[in-house]
Amino acid sequence: MSEKAVAKGLTREFVQRLSGEKGEPRWMREHRLRCLAAFRKLPMPRFGPSLAELNLAELEYYARPVAPVERWEDLPEELRHTFQALGLPEAEQRALAGLGAQVDSEVVYRSILEEVRAQGVVFTSMDKAVREYPWVQDYFMKAIPPEDNKFAALHGAVWSGGTFIWVPRGVEVAIPLQAYYRMQTEAVGQFEHTLIVAEPGSSVHYVEGCSAPRYSRMALHSGMVEIFAKEGSRVRFTTIQNWSKNVYNLNNKRALASAGAAVDWVSGSLGSKVTMLYPTTVLLGEGARTENLSFAFAQEGQWLDGGARALHRAPGTTSRLVSRSVVQGNAKAVFRGTVYVAPDARGAKAHVECSTLLLTPDARTETIPTLNAENDDVELGHEATVGRVSQEALFYLMSRGLSEAEAMTLIVNGFVSPILKEIPVEYTVELRRILEMSLAGGTG
Amino acid sequence: MAVLTVEDLHVSVADQPILHGVDLELSAGRVHALMGPNGSGKSTLVMALAGHPSYRVTRGRALLDGEDLLALPPHERARKGLLIAFQYPPEVDGVRLREFLRLACGERCIAFCEFQKAYPQALARLRMDGFDDRELNVGFSGGEKKRAELLQVYLLRPKVALLDEPDSGVDVDALRFIADAIRELAAGGTAVLIVTHYPRVLDHVPPAEVFVLDQGRIVRRGGAELAERIGEEGFEVVRG
Ligand SMILES: Nc1ncnc2c1ncn2[C@@H]1O[C@H](COP(=O)(O)OP(=O)(O)OP(=O)(O)O)[C@@H](O)[C@H]1O
Ligand SMILES: [Mg+2]
């Protein structure tokens, strides 16, 4: 960390002022300062994509270009159009239990269905939760401690906004809760924190989407997601990532699954310049399960470094990590699949599957599996394939009247369909449209 | 009246000349047969007419309704009305039969409501009702692949259908309904070319004309009886 960056924004004074302006309790102010100290000590990631162009000294660590509103109509016109084009107000009416929207550092809009509120579900901004519920302290960055990595520490020091969800014991939220994140200001850093606490026997599906206008200067998104899935609960976390190509997307996501709990991570990654993201589930209780289903579409200039981790720390736990990547232009897609089985996690089952489709000669990919079992009563499976679009299949589809772009789209869609079918249809429409547009632009 | 006219067609594969001047006319509403020994170039002719990039036309022309076919990319040929059934159709992962045919029908300007009617009928015709949600050719048996090929051509009702061995490897019952479907195609006005090794399918669908291809050239033309003679005596009869 250069002194310049410290001088520019990341000072103790800045962090203290941020905490003060948010009216935070003392524990949070102290937590932020501990994170700042950790951030200064920790090294940059020693693996994966280069972060050389990410100038931490130039970032705006806090921006609030838009005041919060109660109704969509009260948002500034341009932003209202953006959200409308994304279909958010419509989705809110039709298919969501609740919706939040954040611009840069602060949540600007939030709603929750009356029935869902009546079930006792809490769906609010993280800032508000920190002020209102002292017990949030027992969870906040307890799944991912500041010392875990440099960007976790940075996040902890300057986090702002995000979502807090608490689902009471036995309550099932039937339709998804959603949040939408937008980065509006040039060279901004967005650090929202999402915390989900699912009490025993409850279930919830949360969906997050995002976008940003494209600027020439680099921006940073470094969010954190922590999920506490208690006994027998079910949590599904879906992410559709479509940041513009000047965004460094360096996130931390981790879930702790108690006995009999199920945590599913589903993600579609399309945007950003660089992504580093390895959602992790720690299977802490007997019979806990996790699935991680991800697809990535990397295009010219992108390096999408993704992965999934399952840490089996209890007997009879299962994990399934499945990834499908499509790589175009000179892009690179990496999948790091990590499975660890602890000595006493007998009868654990893990399956890692990673397939990549290369559309162009310059497209690059890497699969880095790490399977480590410390007892021998486990079932581990691993498959990895890399292929190119079959010219015979392409001709076959064209011989029935489909143009090359249509045929290509169909083949690529077919390839990612095992993941897409897990994503609510409202979002796959958008995903397919993006795929189609990119593939229609030619594959050369 | 010929819908498809092939004149002096020369085709090379991997710089190896395979067809050495093929002439052929197919008429609307008629069934034609193309026979010939293994390796004589039958599939090469079919693939070249469909526009497969590995099959390079070095001389000659092909006209569909008087229009130059060879200048068009493969999908335009299909849209203009030339479809083929593959001898060896490839498997396409993740693409469902229904979804694909819906798209293909769209390209042929078959309206959605029409598709809704014709598609289940076509499935029933080729006894493929259970295949609706299957991935295209993935895990299909040999005979099922043949039926799926014909299903597509049958549904899309082209002007010209080049069927590359639609009868190979299909059981006796399937042969009957495949033949029925071909007859129906022709009755609807399609010019059909059946590439086959067996006169048996031609018993069900009597061809108006039989072409015999040998070493890249049409060496004989005749009526249905030519197919019978080849079936009984082999290709010696045409080599003289
Ligand atoms: N890539 C290639 N390189 C060299 N020769 C090829 C290539 N592809 C095909 N051929 C040759 O072209 C010739 C014609 O093949 P084609 O598939 O058209 O025969 P066919 O008449 O359809 O035979 P069959 O009855 O066995 O289906 C064969 O001798 C084959 O080996
Ligand atoms: Mg052949």
XYZ file of C-alpha atoms and ligand atoms in Angstrom:
716
model
C 0.000 0.000 0.000
C 1.526 3.272 -1.068
C 1.461 6.220 1.296
C -0.352 8.165 -1.377
C -3.350 5.895 -1.199
C -3.411 6.201 2.521
C -3.241 9.955 2.245
C -5.915 10.110 -0.390
C -8.677 8.155 1.198
C -7.837 5.233 3.357
C -6.916 6.900 6.609
C -8.015 6.148 10.158
C -9.699 9.536 10.120
C -11.690 8.646 7.028
C -12.801 5.334 8.512
C -13.733 6.951 11.818
C -15.668 9.678 10.081
C -17.512 7.148 7.924
C -18.485 5.200 11.029
C -19.470 8.372 12.848
C -21.633 9.681 10.041
C -23.399 6.346 9.859
C -24.097 6.573 13.584
C -22.561 3.165 14.204
C -22.099 1.524 17.597
C -18.622 1.400 19.000
C -18.020 -2.267 18.156
C -18.372 -1.493 14.494
C -16.041 1.484 14.626
C -13.433 -0.669 16.313
C -14.027 -3.449 13.843
C -13.417 -1.068 10.956
C -10.142 0.109 12.450
C -8.995 -3.459 13.048
C -9.794 -4.181 9.378
C -7.873 -1.121 8.213
C -4.839 -2.273 10.159
C -5.129 -5.770 8.659
C -5.512 -4.291 5.180
C -2.252 -2.394 5.541
C -0.384 -5.496 6.652
C -1.771 -8.062 4.229
C -0.167 -8.656 0.825
C -2.001 -8.380 -2.485
C -3.273 -11.770 -3.753
C -0.321 -13.873 -4.868
C -2.233 -15.806 -7.515
C -4.563 -15.171 -10.407
C -5.031 -12.090 -12.559
C -2.866 -9.012 -12.409
C -4.300 -6.185 -10.358
C -1.619 -3.742 -11.500
C -4.106 -1.442 -13.217
C -6.258 -1.188 -10.120
C -5.126 2.054 -8.574
C -6.344 1.985 -4.993
C -5.082 5.533 -4.469
C -7.434 6.914 -7.113
C -10.660 5.361 -5.864
C -13.588 7.155 -4.299
C -14.183 5.080 -1.171
C -17.543 6.592 -0.467
C -20.062 8.160 -2.838
C -23.689 8.999 -2.390
C -24.832 10.551 -5.657
C -28.506 9.808 -5.038
C -30.700 10.334 -1.991
C -32.848 7.424 -0.796
C -36.494 7.432 -1.890
C -39.703 5.700 -0.863
C -41.067 5.343 -4.389
C -39.438 4.620 -7.755
C -40.988 7.776 -9.173
C -38.905 9.904 -6.848
C -35.560 8.709 -8.222
C -33.681 11.015 -10.594
C -34.953 10.489 -14.102
C -31.854 8.862 -15.563
C -31.615 6.313 -12.802
C -35.325 5.620 -12.959
C -34.940 4.809 -16.648
C -32.018 2.530 -15.901
C -33.988 0.573 -13.323
C -37.001 0.477 -15.581
C -34.940 -0.855 -18.477
C -33.707 -3.569 -16.127
C -37.306 -4.450 -15.372
C -36.905 -3.944 -11.622
C -40.189 -2.202 -10.759
C -41.994 -4.779 -12.850
C -40.250 -7.733 -11.212
C -41.058 -6.207 -7.837
C -44.746 -6.258 -8.710
C -44.777 -9.737 -10.151
C -42.209 -12.034 -8.713
C -40.392 -10.763 -5.679
C -40.863 -10.934 -1.939
C -38.751 -7.839 -1.564
C -36.380 -5.623 -3.486
C -33.528 -3.342 -2.605
C -31.505 -1.066 -4.860
C -28.158 0.456 -4.044
C -26.284 3.155 -5.923
C -22.585 3.412 -5.092
C -22.318 3.369 -1.298
C -25.905 3.678 -0.134
C -29.185 1.837 -0.511
C -31.617 4.161 -2.298
C -34.761 2.042 -2.378
C -36.163 -0.905 -0.476
C -39.472 -2.676 -0.275
C -40.809 -5.876 1.203
C -44.101 -7.652 0.643
C -46.480 -7.178 3.541
C -47.073 -10.961 3.854
C -43.365 -11.554 4.118
C -42.906 -8.864 6.719
C -45.830 -10.382 8.611
C -43.963 -13.718 8.672
C -41.368 -11.905 10.727
C -38.745 -11.790 7.991
C -36.280 -8.928 8.260
C -35.069 -7.532 4.948
C -33.258 -4.285 5.442
C -30.049 -2.445 4.704
C -26.933 -3.667 6.445
C -26.263 -0.202 7.861
C -29.637 -0.102 9.498
C -29.262 -3.614 10.882
C -25.952 -2.677 12.505
C -27.637 0.273 14.210
C -30.801 -1.561 15.244
C -29.796 -5.106 16.186
C -26.884 -5.403 18.631
C -26.721 -9.174 18.029
C -25.599 -8.561 14.450
C -22.185 -8.273 16.056
C -22.244 -12.045 16.610
C -22.346 -12.607 12.843
C -20.718 -9.679 11.101
C -17.448 -10.904 9.538
C -17.511 -13.974 11.733
C -17.650 -16.228 8.646
C -14.900 -14.282 6.919
C -12.514 -12.614 9.370
C -10.602 -9.490 8.285
C -7.310 -11.378 8.294
C -8.572 -13.818 5.636
C -7.271 -11.734 2.746
C -6.421 -8.155 1.801
C -9.721 -7.388 0.117
C -11.740 -8.872 2.952
C -9.876 -6.479 5.254
C -10.408 -3.530 2.919
C -14.085 -4.376 2.743
C -14.352 -4.515 6.511
C -12.775 -1.079 6.863
C -14.892 0.806 4.344
C -18.015 -1.320 3.813
C -21.253 0.549 3.191
C -24.755 -0.528 2.258
C -25.806 -4.030 1.372
C -28.507 -6.307 2.614
C -29.412 -7.893 5.894
C -31.845 -10.794 5.916
C -33.102 -12.651 8.928
C -35.546 -15.497 8.439
C -37.239 -16.714 11.639
C -37.340 -20.363 12.639
C -39.439 -22.513 10.295
C -40.407 -19.656 7.989
C -40.241 -20.358 4.270
C -40.057 -17.349 1.991
C -41.811 -18.639 -1.112
C -40.480 -16.226 -3.752
C -37.076 -14.586 -4.038
C -35.803 -11.479 -2.319
C -33.655 -9.389 -4.604
C -31.087 -6.643 -4.457
C -29.680 -4.656 -7.296
C -26.331 -2.897 -7.178
C -25.289 -0.091 -9.393
C -21.985 1.749 -9.539
C -22.640 5.213 -10.859
C -19.709 7.461 -10.016
C -16.498 7.210 -11.993
C -13.656 5.330 -10.272
C -15.855 4.501 -7.321
C -15.382 1.649 -4.904
C -18.490 -0.257 -3.878
C -18.291 -2.358 -0.726
C -21.747 -3.616 0.150
C -22.101 -6.221 2.860
C -24.728 -8.941 2.669
C -25.564 -10.971 5.723
C -28.163 -13.717 5.716
C -29.156 -15.505 8.891
C -31.538 -18.392 8.288
C -32.882 -19.797 11.543
C -33.492 -23.561 11.890
C -35.911 -25.043 9.374
C -36.327 -21.818 7.408
C -35.749 -21.248 3.714
C -34.970 -18.270 1.518
C -33.813 -17.483 -2.008
C -31.883 -14.285 -2.534
C -30.928 -12.883 -5.923
C -28.457 -10.124 -6.598
C -27.875 -8.351 -9.869
C -25.629 -5.482 -10.817
C -24.510 -3.103 -13.520
C -22.473 0.024 -14.077
C -21.987 2.530 -16.852
C -18.647 2.131 -18.573
C -15.900 4.612 -17.750
C -12.302 4.710 -18.848
C -11.008 4.724 -15.271
C -11.018 1.557 -13.231
C -13.567 0.996 -10.501
C -13.584 -1.552 -7.700
C -16.388 -3.719 -6.452
C -15.451 -5.595 -3.330
C -18.557 -6.899 -1.671
C -18.859 -9.532 0.988
C -21.542 -12.124 1.536
C -21.907 -14.128 4.723
C -24.558 -16.763 5.146
C -25.417 -18.522 8.379
C -27.638 -21.465 7.514
C -28.771 -23.044 10.748
C -30.039 -26.598 11.348
C -32.180 -27.862 8.508
C -32.463 -24.492 6.769
C -32.161 -23.914 3.037
C -30.519 -20.865 1.489
C -30.086 -20.268 -2.200
C -27.957 -17.344 -3.313
C -28.108 -16.353 -6.980
C -25.820 -13.754 -8.536
C -26.041 -12.302 -12.005
C -22.855 -10.315 -12.477
C -22.833 -7.865 -15.365
C -20.404 -5.130 -14.342
C -18.957 -2.975 -17.101
C -15.521 -3.849 -18.436
C -13.684 -1.306 -16.270
C -14.643 -2.926 -12.972
C -12.401 -5.031 -10.778
C -14.758 -7.424 -9.060
C -13.000 -8.909 -6.046
C -15.482 -10.477 -3.690
C -15.648 -12.690 -0.681
C -18.585 -15.035 -0.182
C -18.853 -17.650 2.508
C -21.583 -19.728 4.072
C -21.585 -21.729 7.280
C -23.996 -24.665 7.061
C -25.184 -26.358 10.243
C -26.495 -29.913 10.488
C -28.954 -30.799 7.726
C -28.749 -27.330 6.172
C -28.455 -26.785 2.420
C -26.686 -23.840 0.828
C -26.714 -23.329 -2.926
C -24.665 -20.774 -4.782
C -25.792 -20.109 -8.339
C -24.034 -17.572 -10.470
C -23.760 -16.190 -13.957
C -20.699 -14.018 -14.549
C -20.599 -11.935 -17.677
C -19.101 -8.592 -16.848
C -16.102 -6.942 -15.172
C -12.527 -6.568 -16.350
C -11.221 -8.892 -13.680
C -13.195 -11.072 -11.324
C -11.823 -13.047 -8.408
C -14.561 -14.952 -6.673
C -14.584 -18.288 -4.885
C -17.803 -18.764 -2.928
C -17.149 -21.102 -0.051
C -19.394 -23.285 2.021
C -18.178 -24.642 5.306
C -20.200 -27.765 6.053
C -20.141 -27.623 9.825
C -22.961 -29.935 10.810
C -23.756 -33.536 10.036
C -25.572 -34.043 6.737
C -25.122 -30.451 5.550
C -25.082 -30.038 1.765
C -23.941 -27.475 -0.711
C -24.133 -26.955 -4.443
C -22.231 -24.386 -6.429
C -23.443 -23.939 -9.970
C -21.681 -21.276 -11.942
C -21.350 -20.179 -15.473
C -18.993 -17.591 -16.857
C -18.891 -15.925 -20.225
C -15.542 -14.251 -20.710
C -15.015 -11.926 -23.640
C -12.161 -9.924 -25.137
C -10.025 -8.344 -22.428
C -11.599 -10.140 -19.475
C -10.062 -12.447 -16.925
C -12.718 -14.210 -14.936
C -11.017 -16.079 -12.131
C -13.699 -18.069 -10.407
C -14.110 -21.109 -8.357
C -15.888 -22.783 -5.523
C -14.835 -24.259 -2.225
C -16.484 -26.853 -0.061
C -14.976 -27.551 3.334
C -16.385 -30.734 4.829
C -16.037 -30.526 8.586
C -18.764 -32.956 9.633
C -19.788 -36.517 8.768
C -22.212 -37.284 5.953
C -21.808 -33.916 4.263
C -22.115 -33.533 0.495
C -20.998 -30.987 -2.071
C -21.385 -30.587 -5.796
C -19.373 -27.910 -7.590
C -20.280 -27.490 -11.250
C -18.947 -24.893 -13.608
C -19.427 -24.082 -17.271
C -17.298 -21.415 -18.924
C -17.485 -19.974 -22.391
C -14.461 -18.015 -23.523
C -14.273 -15.662 -26.480
C -11.647 -13.330 -27.938
C -8.423 -13.284 -25.921
C -10.248 -13.719 -22.625
C -9.317 -16.069 -19.851
C -11.530 -18.126 -17.580
C -10.165 -19.969 -14.575
C -11.975 -22.365 -12.310
C -10.484 -23.235 -8.935
C -12.456 -26.045 -7.376
C -11.397 -26.822 -3.840
C -12.698 -29.638 -1.691
C -11.359 -30.304 1.774
C -12.551 -33.180 3.921
C -11.621 -33.084 7.609
C -10.467 -36.229 9.465
C -13.793 -36.711 11.235
C -15.985 -35.892 8.219
C -16.594 -39.547 7.443
C -18.952 -40.500 4.650
C -18.475 -37.163 2.900
C -19.285 -36.951 -0.804
C -17.923 -34.347 -3.177
C -18.191 -33.915 -6.892
C -16.351 -31.283 -8.921
C -17.154 -30.786 -12.571
C -15.764 -28.110 -14.821
C -16.277 -27.725 -18.557
C -15.034 -24.993 -20.806
C -15.985 -24.097 -24.338
C -13.400 -22.071 -26.242
C -14.878 -20.014 -29.061
C -11.716 -18.475 -30.447
C -8.096 -19.523 -31.005
C -6.819 -16.977 -28.454
C -9.264 -17.931 -25.722
C -7.569 -19.333 -22.628
C -8.695 -21.422 -19.732
C -7.333 -23.168 -16.692
C -8.871 -25.615 -14.274
C -7.233 -25.901 -10.906
C -8.781 -28.619 -8.763
C -7.610 -29.159 -5.214
C -9.068 -32.236 -3.583
C -7.790 -32.997 -0.146
C -9.358 -35.671 2.045
C -8.022 -36.420 5.496
C -9.971 -39.630 5.959
C -10.569 -42.511 3.582
C -14.311 -42.938 3.988
C -15.124 -40.366 1.273
C -16.426 -40.331 -2.256
C -14.660 -37.781 -4.412
C -15.363 -37.251 -8.086
C -13.692 -34.859 -10.447
C -14.223 -34.165 -14.137
C -12.811 -31.453 -16.332
C -13.263 -30.960 -20.058
C -12.154 -28.296 -22.479
C -13.547 -28.195 -25.969
C -14.193 -26.076 -28.986
C -17.446 -25.665 -30.858
C -17.898 -28.670 -33.077
C -17.830 -27.561 -36.711
C -19.997 -30.558 -37.585
C -22.654 -29.511 -35.073
C -22.496 -25.942 -36.354
C -22.988 -27.054 -39.956
C -25.737 -29.424 -38.904
C -27.769 -26.603 -37.351
C -27.062 -24.301 -40.285
C -28.210 -26.952 -42.712
C -31.669 -26.551 -41.175
C -31.731 -22.827 -41.863
C -30.142 -21.294 -38.757
C -27.574 -18.555 -39.394
C -24.090 -19.065 -38.031
C -24.778 -16.681 -35.130
C -28.042 -18.447 -34.316
C -26.427 -21.842 -34.508
C -23.558 -20.677 -32.325
C -25.964 -19.182 -29.789
C -27.911 -22.416 -29.646
C -24.768 -24.460 -29.088
C -23.472 -22.108 -26.399
C -26.876 -21.977 -24.734
C -26.973 -25.748 -24.826
C -23.569 -25.894 -23.228
C -24.521 -23.647 -20.317
C -28.061 -24.994 -19.990
C -27.285 -27.217 -16.979
C -26.568 -24.005 -15.038
C -29.096 -21.696 -16.694
C -31.954 -23.984 -15.826
C -31.184 -23.330 -12.155
C -31.633 -19.565 -12.557
C -35.107 -18.006 -12.338
C -36.445 -17.470 -15.830
C -36.748 -13.673 -15.358
C -32.963 -13.506 -15.300
C -32.174 -16.080 -17.953
C -34.000 -13.987 -20.527
C -31.512 -11.198 -19.904
C -28.580 -13.608 -19.825
C -29.553 -15.199 -23.112
C -29.957 -11.780 -24.681
C -26.445 -10.813 -23.628
C -25.039 -14.092 -24.949
C -26.881 -13.655 -28.226
C -25.679 -10.087 -28.705
C -22.087 -11.064 -28.065
C -22.213 -14.097 -30.301
C -23.937 -12.214 -33.116
C -20.930 -9.894 -33.107
C -18.947 -12.749 -34.636
C -16.605 -15.196 -33.062
C -13.379 -14.267 -34.783
C -40.115 -29.649 -64.322
C -36.790 -29.859 -62.492
C -36.559 -27.978 -59.187
C -32.961 -28.945 -58.673
C -30.529 -29.117 -61.563
C -26.962 -30.211 -61.043
C -24.587 -29.723 -63.957
C -21.057 -31.026 -64.352
C -20.419 -30.883 -60.622
C -16.832 -31.463 -59.514
C -16.148 -31.668 -55.785
C -12.934 -32.105 -53.838
C -12.491 -33.080 -50.218
C -9.177 -32.181 -48.619
C -7.833 -31.413 -52.103
C -8.792 -34.908 -53.211
C -11.164 -34.833 -56.215
C -14.153 -37.053 -55.391
C -16.891 -36.056 -57.839
C -15.862 -35.729 -61.463
C -18.773 -34.055 -63.222
C -22.172 -35.088 -61.903
C -25.375 -34.241 -63.792
C -28.729 -34.690 -62.125
C -32.257 -33.280 -62.214
C -34.875 -33.692 -59.512
C -38.533 -32.988 -60.199
C -41.163 -31.629 -57.876
C -43.392 -34.207 -56.260
C -41.233 -37.098 -57.403
C -39.051 -39.630 -55.685
C -35.597 -40.322 -57.090
C -33.006 -42.818 -55.935
C -29.240 -42.540 -55.866
C -27.331 -45.808 -55.612
C -23.678 -46.615 -55.825
C -20.899 -48.583 -54.150
C -19.358 -47.483 -50.851
C -17.058 -44.564 -51.410
C -18.523 -43.682 -54.806
C -19.319 -40.146 -53.628
C -23.030 -40.186 -52.725
C -22.634 -38.433 -49.393
C -20.124 -36.076 -50.956
C -22.785 -34.981 -53.422
C -25.334 -34.440 -50.671
C -22.918 -32.515 -48.414
C -21.622 -30.371 -51.265
C -25.158 -29.411 -52.257
C -25.943 -28.497 -48.646
C -22.818 -26.341 -48.502
C -20.565 -28.149 -46.018
C -17.324 -26.120 -45.931
C -15.101 -29.207 -46.266
C -16.635 -30.102 -49.616
C -15.217 -27.738 -52.195
C -16.942 -27.358 -55.546
C -14.237 -26.892 -58.153
C -16.432 -26.852 -61.255
C -20.034 -26.988 -62.361
C -23.220 -25.542 -60.975
C -26.396 -26.322 -59.127
C -29.657 -24.452 -59.599
C -32.602 -24.455 -57.230
C -35.645 -23.175 -59.081
C -33.243 -21.660 -61.593
C -31.285 -19.818 -58.906
C -27.578 -20.389 -58.289
C -27.439 -22.524 -55.166
C -23.668 -22.735 -54.761
C -23.267 -19.008 -54.150
C -25.326 -19.246 -50.962
C -24.163 -20.074 -47.421
C -25.625 -23.285 -45.984
C -28.460 -21.680 -44.026
C -29.624 -19.703 -47.061
C -29.810 -22.916 -49.064
C -32.012 -24.389 -46.377
C -34.179 -21.285 -46.265
C -34.586 -21.436 -50.047
C -35.854 -24.963 -49.679
C -33.044 -27.502 -49.854
C -32.757 -29.824 -46.877
C -30.750 -32.939 -46.277
C -31.018 -35.879 -43.935
C -27.557 -36.796 -42.718
C -26.112 -40.263 -43.057
C -24.305 -39.629 -39.756
C -25.999 -36.791 -37.853
C -23.851 -35.279 -35.087
C -24.951 -35.042 -31.446
C -25.618 -31.541 -30.142
C -25.438 -31.326 -26.341
C -27.974 -29.297 -24.446
C -30.128 -28.438 -27.469
C -33.595 -29.890 -27.138
C -35.274 -31.332 -30.208
C -38.363 -29.208 -29.786
C -36.525 -25.952 -29.191
C -34.346 -26.542 -32.242
C -37.209 -27.434 -34.542
C -39.175 -24.433 -33.387
C -36.263 -22.221 -34.446
C -35.776 -24.052 -37.721
C -39.489 -23.749 -38.489
C -39.248 -20.025 -37.794
C -36.556 -19.765 -40.441
C -38.817 -21.513 -42.925
C -41.562 -19.012 -42.061
C -43.754 -21.644 -40.484
C -45.970 -19.729 -38.086
C -46.046 -20.684 -34.424
C -49.643 -21.897 -34.460
C -48.888 -24.021 -37.485
C -45.866 -25.454 -35.715
C -48.004 -26.254 -32.678
C -50.131 -28.449 -34.919
C -47.581 -29.903 -37.304
C -44.926 -30.743 -34.722
C -46.877 -33.286 -32.655
C -48.164 -34.788 -35.887
C -44.642 -35.204 -37.215
C -43.523 -36.733 -33.912
C -46.378 -39.211 -34.074
C -45.699 -39.989 -37.735
C -42.108 -41.002 -37.010
C -43.028 -42.591 -33.644
C -40.867 -40.129 -31.761
C -43.329 -38.817 -29.190
C -40.978 -39.506 -26.309
C -38.144 -37.519 -27.871
C -39.581 -34.039 -27.537
C -37.404 -33.092 -24.578
C -34.331 -35.078 -25.563
C -31.106 -33.390 -26.571
C -30.557 -33.442 -30.300
C -29.293 -36.922 -31.315
C -27.567 -37.326 -27.962
C -27.620 -40.988 -27.073
C -30.041 -41.816 -29.908
C -29.697 -45.338 -31.286
C -28.738 -45.686 -34.946
C -32.325 -46.196 -36.060
C -33.591 -43.371 -33.848
C -31.129 -40.991 -35.454
C -32.506 -41.907 -38.867
C -36.047 -41.299 -37.707
C -35.080 -37.973 -36.150
C -33.487 -36.889 -39.429
C -36.587 -37.703 -41.365
C -38.751 -36.085 -38.715
C -36.974 -32.789 -39.299
C -37.250 -32.901 -43.077
C -40.839 -34.072 -42.859
C -41.784 -31.204 -40.571
C -39.932 -28.562 -42.571
C -41.460 -29.574 -45.932
C -38.651 -28.438 -48.226
C -38.743 -28.071 -52.000
C -35.904 -30.539 -52.278
C -35.051 -33.284 -49.790
C -31.789 -35.185 -50.113
C -32.060 -38.183 -47.798
C -28.720 -39.857 -47.211
C -29.459 -43.493 -46.362
C -32.680 -42.932 -44.428
C -33.178 -46.706 -44.316
C -29.803 -47.930 -43.033
C -30.020 -49.704 -39.716
C -33.764 -49.240 -39.216
C -36.005 -52.127 -38.247
C -38.748 -53.495 -40.506
C -41.573 -51.602 -38.811
C -39.668 -48.343 -38.855
C -38.847 -48.850 -42.516
C -42.554 -48.885 -43.239
C -43.402 -45.615 -41.509
C -40.248 -43.964 -42.815
C -41.342 -44.931 -46.319
C -44.827 -43.607 -45.623
C -43.406 -40.287 -44.483
C -41.269 -40.027 -47.623
C -44.253 -40.776 -49.821
C -46.224 -38.109 -48.048
C -43.403 -35.615 -48.545
C -43.390 -36.259 -52.276
C -47.180 -36.130 -52.430
C -46.899 -32.662 -50.901
C -44.720 -31.555 -53.799
C -41.195 -32.119 -52.452
C -38.577 -33.385 -54.900
C -37.026 -36.320 -53.006
C -33.686 -38.006 -53.546
C -33.166 -41.200 -51.549
C -29.586 -42.371 -51.242
C -29.739 -46.074 -50.510
C -28.086 -49.435 -50.808
C -31.293 -51.418 -50.591
C -34.105 -51.773 -53.105
C -36.339 -52.719 -50.181
C -37.152 -49.109 -49.232
C -37.853 -48.439 -52.899
C -40.483 -51.197 -52.894
C -42.428 -48.995 -50.498
C -41.625 -45.748 -52.304
C -41.274 -46.493 -56.011
C -38.789 -44.059 -57.550
C -39.540 -42.276 -60.785
C -35.857 -42.384 -61.621
C -32.765 -44.174 -60.354
C -29.253 -42.742 -60.685
C -26.186 -44.857 -60.238
C -23.005 -43.155 -59.073
C -19.655 -44.867 -59.471
C -16.262 -43.341 -58.823
C -17.635 -39.839 -58.800
C -19.678 -40.087 -62.003
C -23.296 -40.914 -62.821
C -22.817 -44.076 -64.837
C -26.396 -45.135 -65.340
C -29.965 -43.855 -65.146
C -33.107 -45.908 -65.290
C -36.468 -46.718 -63.780
C -37.332 -48.629 -60.620
C -36.284 -51.897 -62.254
C -32.665 -50.703 -62.287
C -32.694 -50.704 -58.485
C -34.084 -54.249 -58.506
C -31.360 -55.499 -60.818
C -28.627 -53.909 -58.722
C -30.206 -55.460 -55.658
C -30.057 -58.900 -57.248
C -26.841 -58.778 -59.207
C -24.747 -56.022 -57.645
C -23.062 -53.085 -59.299
C -21.468 -55.292 -61.944
C -24.617 -54.772 -64.017
C -23.889 -51.094 -64.416
C -20.186 -51.462 -64.963
C -20.804 -53.722 -67.951
N -11.363 -35.880 -45.756
C -11.213 -36.766 -46.754
N -9.985 -36.983 -47.279
C -9.817 -37.879 -48.281
N -10.816 -38.585 -48.798
C -12.057 -38.415 -48.311
C -12.316 -37.510 -47.262
N -13.631 -37.544 -47.004
C -14.168 -38.454 -47.844
N -13.224 -38.972 -48.627
C -13.402 -40.021 -49.634
O -14.384 -39.641 -50.554
C -14.961 -40.794 -51.103
C -16.442 -40.626 -51.182
O -16.994 -40.686 -49.876
P -18.562 -40.614 -49.647
O -18.770 -40.511 -48.203
O -19.130 -39.556 -50.497
O -19.020 -42.040 -50.175
P -20.464 -42.700 -50.195
O -20.771 -42.969 -51.604
O -21.419 -41.886 -49.459
O -20.182 -44.060 -49.447
P -21.087 -44.930 -48.417
O -21.980 -45.760 -49.258
O -20.095 -45.765 -47.699
O -21.789 -43.983 -47.534
C -14.504 -41.969 -50.233
O -13.532 -42.705 -50.933
C -13.903 -41.299 -49.021
O -12.870 -42.052 -48.471
Mg -22.460 -42.101 -47.685
